[in-house]
mmCIF file of N, CA, C and O in Angstrom:
data_model
loop_
_atom_site.group_PDB
_atom_site.id
_atom_site.type_symbol
_atom_site.label_atom_id
_atom_site.label_comp_id
_atom_site.label_asym_id
_atom_site.label_seq_id
_atom_site.Cartn_x
_atom_site.Cartn_y
_atom_site.Cartn_z
ATOM 1 N N ILE A 20 5.887 0.599 -9.993
ATOM 2 C CA ILE A 20 4.575 1.359 -9.642
ATOM 3 C C ILE A 20 4.017 1.801 -10.904
ATOM 4 O O ILE A 20 2.716 1.587 -11.114
ATOM 5 N N LYS A 21 4.759 2.401 -11.754
ATOM 6 C CA LYS A 21 4.258 3.006 -12.959
ATOM 7 C C LYS A 21 3.721 2.021 -13.886
ATOM 8 O O LYS A 21 2.724 2.294 -14.624
ATOM 9 N N GLU A 22 4.175 0.735 -13.891
ATOM 10 C CA GLU A 22 3.686 -0.218 -14.664
ATOM 11 C C GLU A 22 2.372 -0.895 -14.391
ATOM 12 O O GLU A 22 1.808 -1.568 -15.244
ATOM 13 N N ILE A 23 1.895 -0.650 -13.220
ATOM 14 C CA ILE A 23 0.546 -1.177 -12.811
ATOM 15 C C ILE A 23 -0.447 -0.456 -13.491
ATOM 16 O O ILE A 23 -0.703 0.709 -13.424
ATOM 17 N N SER A 24 -1.352 -1.330 -14.259
ATOM 18 C CA SER A 24 -2.588 -0.795 -14.976
ATOM 19 C C SER A 24 -3.690 -1.730 -14.769
ATOM 20 O O SER A 24 -3.704 -2.506 -14.094
ATOM 21 N N ASP A 25 -4.709 -1.300 -15.530
ATOM 22 C CA ASP A 25 -6.005 -2.198 -15.498
ATOM 23 C C ASP A 25 -5.595 -3.666 -15.920
ATOM 24 O O ASP A 25 -6.587 -4.521 -15.363
ATOM 25 N N ARG A 26 -4.744 -3.794 -16.601
ATOM 26 C CA ARG A 26 -4.481 -5.360 -17.027
ATOM 27 C C ARG A 26 -3.956 -6.071 -15.850
ATOM 28 O O ARG A 26 -4.020 -7.283 -15.714
ATOM 29 N N HIS A 27 -3.644 -5.506 -14.848
ATOM 30 C CA HIS A 27 -3.192 -6.178 -13.428
ATOM 31 C C HIS A 27 -4.324 -6.387 -12.524
ATOM 32 O O HIS A 27 -4.158 -6.783 -11.430
ATOM 33 N N ASN A 28 -5.604 -5.887 -12.817
ATOM 34 C CA ASN A 28 -6.710 -5.979 -11.836
ATOM 35 C C ASN A 28 -6.907 -7.278 -11.428
ATOM 36 O O ASN A 28 -7.057 -8.327 -12.042
ATOM 37 N N GLY A 29 -6.873 -7.351 -10.029
ATOM 38 C CA GLY A 29 -7.047 -8.658 -9.404
ATOM 39 C C GLY A 29 -5.864 -9.537 -9.274
ATOM 40 O O GLY A 29 -5.993 -10.600 -8.513
ATOM 41 N N ARG A 30 -4.782 -9.192 -9.799
ATOM 42 C CA ARG A 30 -3.615 -9.924 -9.664
ATOM 43 C C ARG A 30 -2.755 -9.517 -8.521
ATOM 44 O O ARG A 30 -2.853 -8.317 -8.129
ATOM 45 N N SER A 31 -2.014 -10.331 -8.062
ATOM 46 C CA SER A 31 -0.912 -10.176 -7.062
ATOM 47 C C SER A 31 0.183 -9.505 -7.709
ATOM 48 O O SER A 31 0.651 -9.800 -8.651
ATOM 49 N N VAL A 32 0.660 -8.436 -6.862
ATOM 50 C CA VAL A 32 2.005 -7.776 -7.195
ATOM 51 C C VAL A 32 2.793 -7.479 -6.029
ATOM 52 O O VAL A 32 2.340 -7.563 -4.856
ATOM 53 N N ASN A 33 4.047 -7.170 -6.262
ATOM 54 C CA ASN A 33 5.059 -6.789 -5.283
ATOM 55 C C ASN A 33 5.468 -5.336 -5.741
ATOM 56 O O ASN A 33 5.898 -5.257 -6.874
ATOM 57 N N ILE A 34 5.474 -4.424 -4.781
ATOM 58 C CA ILE A 34 5.941 -3.099 -5.091
ATOM 59 C C ILE A 34 6.966 -2.789 -3.938
ATOM 60 O O ILE A 34 6.755 -3.081 -2.908
ATOM 61 N N CYS A 35 7.796 -1.857 -4.295
ATOM 62 C CA CYS A 35 8.752 -1.375 -3.355
ATOM 63 C C CYS A 35 8.901 0.158 -3.507
ATOM 64 O O CYS A 35 8.971 0.754 -4.652
ATOM 65 N N GLY A 36 8.711 1.056 -2.533
ATOM 66 C CA GLY A 36 8.627 2.443 -2.557
ATOM 67 C C GLY A 36 8.774 3.118 -1.312
ATOM 68 O O GLY A 36 8.739 2.434 -0.124
ATOM 69 N N THR A 37 8.729 4.374 -1.252
ATOM 70 C CA THR A 37 8.904 5.155 -0.077
ATOM 71 C C THR A 37 7.459 5.716 0.210
ATOM 72 O O THR A 37 6.688 6.119 -0.718
ATOM 73 N N VAL A 38 7.152 5.574 1.545
ATOM 74 C CA VAL A 38 5.939 6.064 2.051
ATOM 75 C C VAL A 38 5.867 7.579 1.993
ATOM 76 O O VAL A 38 6.671 8.132 2.657
ATOM 77 N N SER A 39 5.008 8.145 1.253
ATOM 78 C CA SER A 39 4.947 9.708 1.169
ATOM 79 C C SER A 39 3.973 10.211 2.054
ATOM 80 O O SER A 39 4.139 11.196 2.663
ATOM 81 N N THR A 40 2.738 9.736 2.123
ATOM 82 C CA THR A 40 1.559 10.243 3.093
ATOM 83 C C THR A 40 0.927 8.923 3.649
ATOM 84 O O THR A 40 0.750 7.940 2.874
ATOM 85 N N ILE A 41 0.337 9.196 4.713
ATOM 86 C CA ILE A 41 -0.590 8.214 5.302
ATOM 87 C C ILE A 41 -1.739 8.961 5.797
ATOM 88 O O ILE A 41 -1.730 10.024 6.675
ATOM 89 N N LYS A 42 -2.993 8.233 5.453
ATOM 90 C CA LYS A 42 -4.243 8.804 5.944
ATOM 91 C C LYS A 42 -4.851 7.597 6.734
ATOM 92 O O LYS A 42 -5.192 6.573 6.400
ATOM 93 N N LYS A 43 -5.141 7.892 8.035
ATOM 94 C CA LYS A 43 -5.619 6.864 8.965
ATOM 95 C C LYS A 43 -7.262 7.222 9.053
ATOM 96 O O LYS A 43 -7.467 8.296 9.353
ATOM 97 N N ILE A 44 -7.766 6.101 9.049
ATOM 98 C CA ILE A 44 -9.419 6.210 9.351
ATOM 99 C C ILE A 44 -9.669 5.079 10.270
ATOM 100 O O ILE A 44 -9.096 4.097 10.445
ATOM 101 N N LEU A 45 -11.012 5.233 10.762
ATOM 102 C CA LEU A 45 -11.530 4.123 11.689
ATOM 103 C C LEU A 45 -12.539 3.522 10.759
ATOM 104 O O LEU A 45 -13.483 4.235 10.344
ATOM 105 N N THR A 46 -12.672 2.202 10.989
ATOM 106 C CA THR A 46 -13.656 1.415 10.245
ATOM 107 C C THR A 46 -15.069 1.546 11.084
ATOM 108 O O THR A 46 -14.882 2.224 12.201
ATOM 109 N N LYS A 47 -16.090 0.993 10.670
ATOM 110 C CA LYS A 47 -17.288 1.121 11.409
ATOM 111 C C LYS A 47 -17.097 0.397 12.828
ATOM 112 O O LYS A 47 -17.878 0.764 13.688
ATOM 113 N N SER A 48 -16.359 -0.561 12.828
ATOM 114 C CA SER A 48 -16.163 -1.488 14.081
ATOM 115 C C SER A 48 -15.129 -0.607 14.948
ATOM 116 O O SER A 48 -14.764 -1.082 16.035
ATOM 117 N N GLY A 49 -14.489 0.539 14.586
ATOM 118 C CA GLY A 49 -13.605 1.404 15.237
ATOM 119 C C GLY A 49 -12.169 0.842 15.459
ATOM 120 O O GLY A 49 -11.355 1.512 16.047
ATOM 121 N N LYS A 50 -11.934 0.015 14.349
ATOM 122 C CA LYS A 50 -10.440 -0.318 14.282
ATOM 123 C C LYS A 50 -9.789 0.605 13.130
ATOM 124 O O LYS A 50 -10.415 0.976 12.054
ATOM 125 N N PRO A 51 -8.555 0.783 13.345
ATOM 126 C CA PRO A 51 -7.807 1.691 12.391
ATOM 127 C C PRO A 51 -7.375 0.984 11.132
ATOM 128 O O PRO A 51 -7.095 -0.158 11.035
ATOM 129 N N MET A 52 -7.582 1.785 9.952
ATOM 130 C CA MET A 52 -6.995 1.350 8.747
ATOM 131 C C MET A 52 -6.335 2.415 7.973
ATOM 132 O O MET A 52 -6.593 3.580 8.588
ATOM 133 N N LEU A 53 -5.490 2.171 7.061
ATOM 134 C CA LEU A 53 -4.609 3.181 6.335
ATOM 135 C C LEU A 53 -4.829 3.166 4.771
ATOM 136 O O LEU A 53 -4.975 2.188 4.241
ATOM 137 N N PHE A 54 -4.749 4.447 4.339
ATOM 138 C CA PHE A 54 -4.593 4.792 2.946
ATOM 139 C C PHE A 54 -3.256 5.318 2.785
ATOM 140 O O PHE A 54 -2.964 6.437 3.337
ATOM 141 N N VAL A 55 -2.151 4.552 2.253
ATOM 142 C CA VAL A 55 -0.973 4.895 2.245
ATOM 143 C C VAL A 55 -0.614 5.308 0.755
ATOM 144 O O VAL A 55 -0.603 4.612 -0.181
ATOM 145 N N SER A 56 0.136 6.541 0.564
ATOM 146 C CA SER A 56 0.545 6.878 -0.733
ATOM 147 C C SER A 56 2.147 6.403 -0.797
ATOM 148 O O SER A 56 2.809 6.833 0.054
ATOM 149 N N MET A 57 2.225 5.589 -1.680
ATOM 150 C CA MET A 57 3.700 5.028 -1.858
ATOM 151 C C MET A 57 4.357 5.524 -3.259
ATOM 152 O O MET A 57 3.489 5.687 -4.308
ATOM 153 N N GLU A 58 5.483 5.870 -3.270
ATOM 154 C CA GLU A 58 6.113 6.201 -4.670
ATOM 155 C C GLU A 58 7.509 5.717 -4.892
ATOM 156 O O GLU A 58 8.269 5.439 -3.780
ATOM 157 N N ASP A 59 7.865 5.658 -5.987
ATOM 158 C CA ASP A 59 9.128 5.283 -6.475
ATOM 159 C C ASP A 59 9.533 6.429 -7.438
ATOM 160 O O ASP A 59 9.014 7.459 -7.583
ATOM 161 N N LYS A 60 10.811 6.128 -8.228
ATOM 162 C CA LYS A 60 11.253 7.297 -8.975
ATOM 163 C C LYS A 60 10.303 7.425 -10.260
ATOM 164 O O LYS A 60 10.446 8.464 -10.802
ATOM 165 N N ALA A 61 9.405 6.608 -10.559
ATOM 166 C CA ALA A 61 8.691 6.474 -11.735
ATOM 167 C C ALA A 61 7.288 6.854 -11.474
ATOM 168 O O ALA A 61 6.401 7.045 -12.504
ATOM 169 N N GLY A 62 6.650 6.496 -10.353
ATOM 170 C CA GLY A 62 5.218 6.600 -10.141
ATOM 171 C C GLY A 62 4.792 6.815 -8.638
ATOM 172 O O GLY A 62 5.618 6.731 -7.825
ATOM 173 N N GLN A 63 3.411 6.817 -8.554
ATOM 174 C CA GLN A 63 2.944 6.818 -7.202
ATOM 175 C C GLN A 63 1.843 5.910 -7.279
ATOM 176 O O GLN A 63 0.887 5.723 -8.221
ATOM 177 N N ILE A 64 1.288 5.246 -6.069
ATOM 178 C CA ILE A 64 0.117 4.526 -5.914
ATOM 179 C C ILE A 64 -0.266 4.507 -4.530
ATOM 180 O O ILE A 64 0.386 4.664 -3.629
ATOM 181 N N GLU A 65 -1.744 4.185 -4.323
ATOM 182 C CA GLU A 65 -2.252 4.203 -2.932
ATOM 183 C C GLU A 65 -2.334 2.807 -2.568
ATOM 184 O O GLU A 65 -2.689 1.938 -3.383
ATOM 185 N N VAL A 66 -1.922 2.420 -1.410
ATOM 186 C CA VAL A 66 -1.914 1.151 -0.901
ATOM 187 C C VAL A 66 -2.946 1.289 0.263
ATOM 188 O O VAL A 66 -2.824 1.953 1.266
ATOM 189 N N VAL A 67 -4.034 0.392 0.226
ATOM 190 C CA VAL A 67 -4.924 0.201 1.235
ATOM 191 C C VAL A 67 -4.600 -0.809 2.264
ATOM 192 O O VAL A 67 -4.416 -1.938 1.890
ATOM 193 N N THR A 68 -4.627 -0.410 3.424
ATOM 194 C CA THR A 68 -4.070 -1.318 4.578
ATOM 195 C C THR A 68 -5.140 -1.588 5.522
ATOM 196 O O THR A 68 -5.672 -0.648 6.328
ATOM 197 N N PHE A 69 -5.962 -2.681 5.511
ATOM 198 C CA PHE A 69 -6.947 -3.171 6.339
ATOM 199 C C PHE A 69 -6.417 -3.460 7.755
ATOM 200 O O PHE A 69 -5.261 -3.622 8.064
ATOM 201 N N PRO A 70 -7.341 -3.441 8.792
ATOM 202 C CA PRO A 70 -6.917 -3.499 10.190
ATOM 203 C C PRO A 70 -6.147 -4.827 10.457
ATOM 204 O O PRO A 70 -5.164 -4.669 11.342
ATOM 205 N N ALA A 71 -6.532 -5.955 10.010
ATOM 206 C CA ALA A 71 -5.787 -7.073 10.172
ATOM 207 C C ALA A 71 -4.254 -7.039 9.857
ATOM 208 O O ALA A 71 -3.447 -7.471 10.636
ATOM 209 N N ILE A 72 -4.078 -6.448 8.703
ATOM 210 C CA ILE A 72 -2.694 -6.346 8.311
ATOM 211 C C ILE A 72 -1.749 -5.287 9.179
ATOM 212 O O ILE A 72 -0.846 -5.421 9.536
ATOM 213 N N LEU A 73 -2.532 -4.245 9.394
ATOM 214 C CA LEU A 73 -2.012 -3.087 10.283
ATOM 215 C C LEU A 73 -1.686 -3.637 11.622
ATOM 216 O O LEU A 73 -0.628 -3.274 12.104
ATOM 217 N N GLU A 74 -2.449 -4.382 12.224
ATOM 218 C CA GLU A 74 -2.203 -4.983 13.444
ATOM 219 C C GLU A 74 -0.913 -5.917 13.564
ATOM 220 O O GLU A 74 -0.260 -5.869 14.574
ATOM 221 N N LYS A 75 -0.594 -6.498 12.592
ATOM 222 C CA LYS A 75 0.742 -7.390 12.360
ATOM 223 C C LYS A 75 1.926 -6.585 12.142
ATOM 224 O O LYS A 75 2.975 -7.086 12.569
ATOM 225 N N ASN A 76 1.771 -5.438 11.648
ATOM 226 C CA ASN A 76 2.858 -4.604 11.278
ATOM 227 C C ASN A 76 2.819 -3.109 11.326
ATOM 228 O O ASN A 76 3.105 -2.488 10.385
ATOM 229 N N SER A 77 2.208 -2.643 12.299
ATOM 230 C CA SER A 77 1.942 -1.226 12.334
ATOM 231 C C SER A 77 3.088 -0.335 12.419
ATOM 232 O O SER A 77 3.162 0.784 11.783
ATOM 233 N N GLN A 78 4.246 -0.804 12.886
ATOM 234 C CA GLN A 78 5.504 -0.063 12.936
ATOM 235 C C GLN A 78 6.161 0.149 11.600
ATOM 236 O O GLN A 78 6.946 1.197 11.505
ATOM 237 N N ALA A 79 5.696 -0.541 10.596
ATOM 238 C CA ALA A 79 6.217 -0.239 9.372
ATOM 239 C C ALA A 79 5.848 0.997 8.659
ATOM 240 O O ALA A 79 6.429 1.439 7.755
ATOM 241 N N PHE A 80 4.588 1.249 8.922
ATOM 242 C CA PHE A 80 3.923 2.391 8.241
ATOM 243 C C PHE A 80 4.227 3.729 8.840
ATOM 244 O O PHE A 80 3.268 4.170 9.601
ATOM 245 N N VAL A 81 5.309 4.262 8.294
ATOM 246 C CA VAL A 81 5.622 5.594 8.907
ATOM 247 C C VAL A 81 6.361 6.255 7.571
ATOM 248 O O VAL A 81 6.985 5.769 6.786
ATOM 249 N N GLU A 82 5.856 7.644 7.507
ATOM 250 C CA GLU A 82 6.259 8.367 6.427
ATOM 251 C C GLU A 82 7.890 8.386 6.207
ATOM 252 O O GLU A 82 8.614 8.439 7.102
ATOM 253 N N ASN A 83 8.163 8.291 4.887
ATOM 254 C CA ASN A 83 9.694 8.270 4.439
ATOM 255 C C ASN A 83 10.257 6.963 4.667
ATOM 256 O O ASN A 83 11.544 6.797 4.330
ATOM 257 N N LYS A 84 9.696 5.903 5.135
ATOM 258 C CA LYS A 84 10.107 4.571 5.225
ATOM 259 C C LYS A 84 10.003 3.871 3.931
ATOM 260 O O LYS A 84 9.192 4.289 3.128
ATOM 261 N N ILE A 85 11.042 3.062 3.386
ATOM 262 C CA ILE A 85 11.051 2.291 2.246
ATOM 263 C C ILE A 85 10.261 0.922 2.641
ATOM 264 O O ILE A 85 10.926 0.290 3.633
ATOM 265 N N LEU A 86 9.283 0.608 1.937
ATOM 266 C CA LEU A 86 8.622 -0.667 2.152
ATOM 267 C C LEU A 86 8.509 -1.588 0.973
ATOM 268 O O LEU A 86 8.476 -0.972 -0.257
ATOM 269 N N MET A 87 8.445 -2.869 1.274
ATOM 270 C CA MET A 87 8.074 -3.805 0.247
ATOM 271 C C MET A 87 6.698 -4.277 0.443
ATOM 272 O O MET A 87 6.429 -4.760 1.631
ATOM 273 N N ILE A 88 5.774 -4.020 -0.458
ATOM 274 C CA ILE A 88 4.363 -4.450 -0.263
ATOM 275 C C ILE A 88 3.924 -5.455 -1.383
ATOM 276 O O ILE A 88 4.325 -5.507 -2.398
ATOM 277 N N SER A 89 3.326 -6.522 -0.654
ATOM 278 C CA SER A 89 2.749 -7.596 -1.463
ATOM 279 C C SER A 89 1.265 -7.330 -1.359
ATOM 280 O O SER A 89 0.752 -7.202 -0.269
ATOM 281 N N GLY A 90 0.625 -7.499 -2.647
ATOM 282 C CA GLY A 90 -0.902 -7.124 -2.468
ATOM 283 C C GLY A 90 -1.546 -7.615 -3.743
ATOM 284 O O GLY A 90 -0.916 -7.951 -4.707
ATOM 285 N N ARG A 91 -2.803 -7.155 -3.786
ATOM 286 C CA ARG A 91 -3.752 -7.451 -4.909
ATOM 287 C C ARG A 91 -3.983 -6.086 -5.531
ATOM 288 O O ARG A 91 -4.410 -5.134 -4.857
ATOM 289 N N VAL A 92 -3.999 -5.848 -6.946
ATOM 290 C CA VAL A 92 -4.344 -4.725 -7.621
ATOM 291 C C VAL A 92 -6.015 -4.660 -7.765
ATOM 292 O O VAL A 92 -6.531 -5.429 -7.952
ATOM 293 N N ASP A 93 -6.344 -3.566 -7.346
ATOM 294 C CA ASP A 93 -7.831 -3.094 -7.471
ATOM 295 C C ASP A 93 -7.879 -1.961 -8.466
ATOM 296 O O ASP A 93 -7.411 -0.853 -7.937
ATOM 297 N N PHE A 94 -8.430 -2.066 -9.471
ATOM 298 C CA PHE A 94 -8.520 -0.966 -10.508
ATOM 299 C C PHE A 94 -9.787 -0.497 -10.547
ATOM 300 O O PHE A 94 -10.733 -1.290 -11.059
ATOM 301 N N LYS A 95 -10.194 0.848 -10.166
ATOM 302 C CA LYS A 95 -11.420 1.264 -10.286
ATOM 303 C C LYS A 95 -11.361 2.758 -10.690
ATOM 304 O O LYS A 95 -10.560 3.564 -10.226
ATOM 305 N N ASP A 96 -12.401 3.172 -11.471
ATOM 306 C CA ASP A 96 -12.458 4.709 -11.818
ATOM 307 C C ASP A 96 -11.065 5.126 -12.429
ATOM 308 O O ASP A 96 -10.631 6.316 -12.041
ATOM 309 N N GLY A 97 -10.425 4.329 -13.155
ATOM 310 C CA GLY A 97 -9.181 4.904 -13.890
ATOM 311 C C GLY A 97 -7.998 4.864 -13.048
ATOM 312 O O GLY A 97 -6.895 5.251 -13.444
ATOM 313 N N MET A 98 -8.099 4.442 -11.786
ATOM 314 C CA MET A 98 -7.092 4.519 -10.870
ATOM 315 C C MET A 98 -6.575 2.942 -10.259
ATOM 316 O O MET A 98 -7.658 2.358 -9.735
ATOM 317 N N ALA A 99 -5.418 2.719 -10.031
ATOM 318 C CA ALA A 99 -5.009 1.471 -9.559
ATOM 319 C C ALA A 99 -4.702 1.669 -8.122
ATOM 320 O O ALA A 99 -4.097 2.700 -7.687
ATOM 321 N N LYS A 100 -4.947 0.730 -7.249
ATOM 322 C CA LYS A 100 -4.712 0.778 -5.910
ATOM 323 C C LYS A 100 -4.301 -0.753 -5.529
ATOM 324 O O LYS A 100 -4.521 -1.598 -6.297
ATOM 325 N N VAL A 101 -3.377 -0.860 -4.536
ATOM 326 C CA VAL A 101 -2.954 -2.113 -4.102
ATOM 327 C C VAL A 101 -3.478 -2.380 -2.694
ATOM 328 O O VAL A 101 -3.440 -1.611 -1.782
ATOM 329 N N ILE A 102 -4.234 -3.453 -2.473
ATOM 330 C CA ILE A 102 -4.757 -3.976 -1.286
ATOM 331 C C ILE A 102 -3.671 -4.850 -0.719
ATOM 332 O O ILE A 102 -3.334 -5.802 -1.029
ATOM 333 N N CYS A 103 -3.151 -4.185 0.531
ATOM 334 C CA CYS A 103 -2.039 -4.723 1.023
ATOM 335 C C CYS A 103 -2.388 -6.081 1.751
ATOM 336 O O CYS A 103 -3.148 -6.315 2.494
ATOM 337 N N ASP A 104 -1.302 -7.091 1.373
ATOM 338 C CA ASP A 104 -1.517 -8.371 2.206
ATOM 339 C C ASP A 104 -0.260 -8.525 3.128
ATOM 340 O O ASP A 104 -0.513 -9.019 4.246
ATOM 341 N N THR A 105 0.885 -8.066 2.706
ATOM 342 C CA THR A 105 1.984 -8.039 3.470
ATOM 343 C C THR A 105 2.846 -6.774 3.470
ATOM 344 O O THR A 105 2.961 -6.193 2.323
ATOM 345 N N ALA A 106 3.601 -6.388 4.401
ATOM 346 C CA ALA A 106 4.397 -5.090 4.383
ATOM 347 C C ALA A 106 5.726 -5.458 5.071
ATOM 348 O O ALA A 106 5.605 -6.002 6.254
ATOM 349 N N GLU A 107 6.930 -5.136 4.592
ATOM 350 C CA GLU A 107 8.182 -5.285 4.956
ATOM 351 C C GLU A 107 8.941 -4.175 4.893
ATOM 352 O O GLU A 107 9.124 -3.576 3.745
ATOM 353 N N GLU A 108 9.700 -3.698 6.049
ATOM 354 C CA GLU A 108 10.416 -2.600 5.803
ATOM 355 C C GLU A 108 11.797 -3.041 5.075
ATOM 356 O O GLU A 108 12.411 -4.062 5.398
ATOM 357 N N VAL A 109 12.278 -2.073 4.180
ATOM 358 C CA VAL A 109 13.555 -2.349 3.565
ATOM 359 C C VAL A 109 14.542 -1.548 4.120
ATOM 360 O O VAL A 109 14.435 -0.236 4.249
ATOM 361 N N ASN A 110 15.616 -2.040 4.586
ATOM 362 C CA ASN A 110 16.748 -1.257 5.225
ATOM 363 C C ASN A 110 17.735 -0.885 4.095
ATOM 364 O O ASN A 110 18.226 -1.861 3.357
ATOM 365 N N GLU A 111 18.138 0.234 3.857
ATOM 366 C CA GLU A 111 19.116 0.594 3.058
ATOM 367 C C GLU A 111 20.540 0.305 3.366
ATOM 368 O O GLU A 111 20.817 0.679 4.587
ATOM 369 N N THR A 112 21.238 -0.259 2.469
ATOM 370 C CA THR A 112 22.555 -0.682 3.000
ATOM 371 C C THR A 112 23.598 -0.154 1.871
ATOM 372 O O THR A 112 23.312 0.158 0.718
#
């Protein structure tokens, strides 16, 4: 997470981290979407999860779960975000 910067803007990335906070909003069409704060030992990043992705895997987005996220980096105003394409729960063993 710490290594994601403006040079990754528009590129696909895979990140793994713990869900620390979740902010749920409703779109103009009334569908839920999430702004998920994910962190690992080195950094923190916001993951934007649109309704179509949330519908496929809503049970994965729970605080303190470890997730593997694939998505595209969106770098604006000096901050990187990941636009989620897929989310998968990681089971600790």
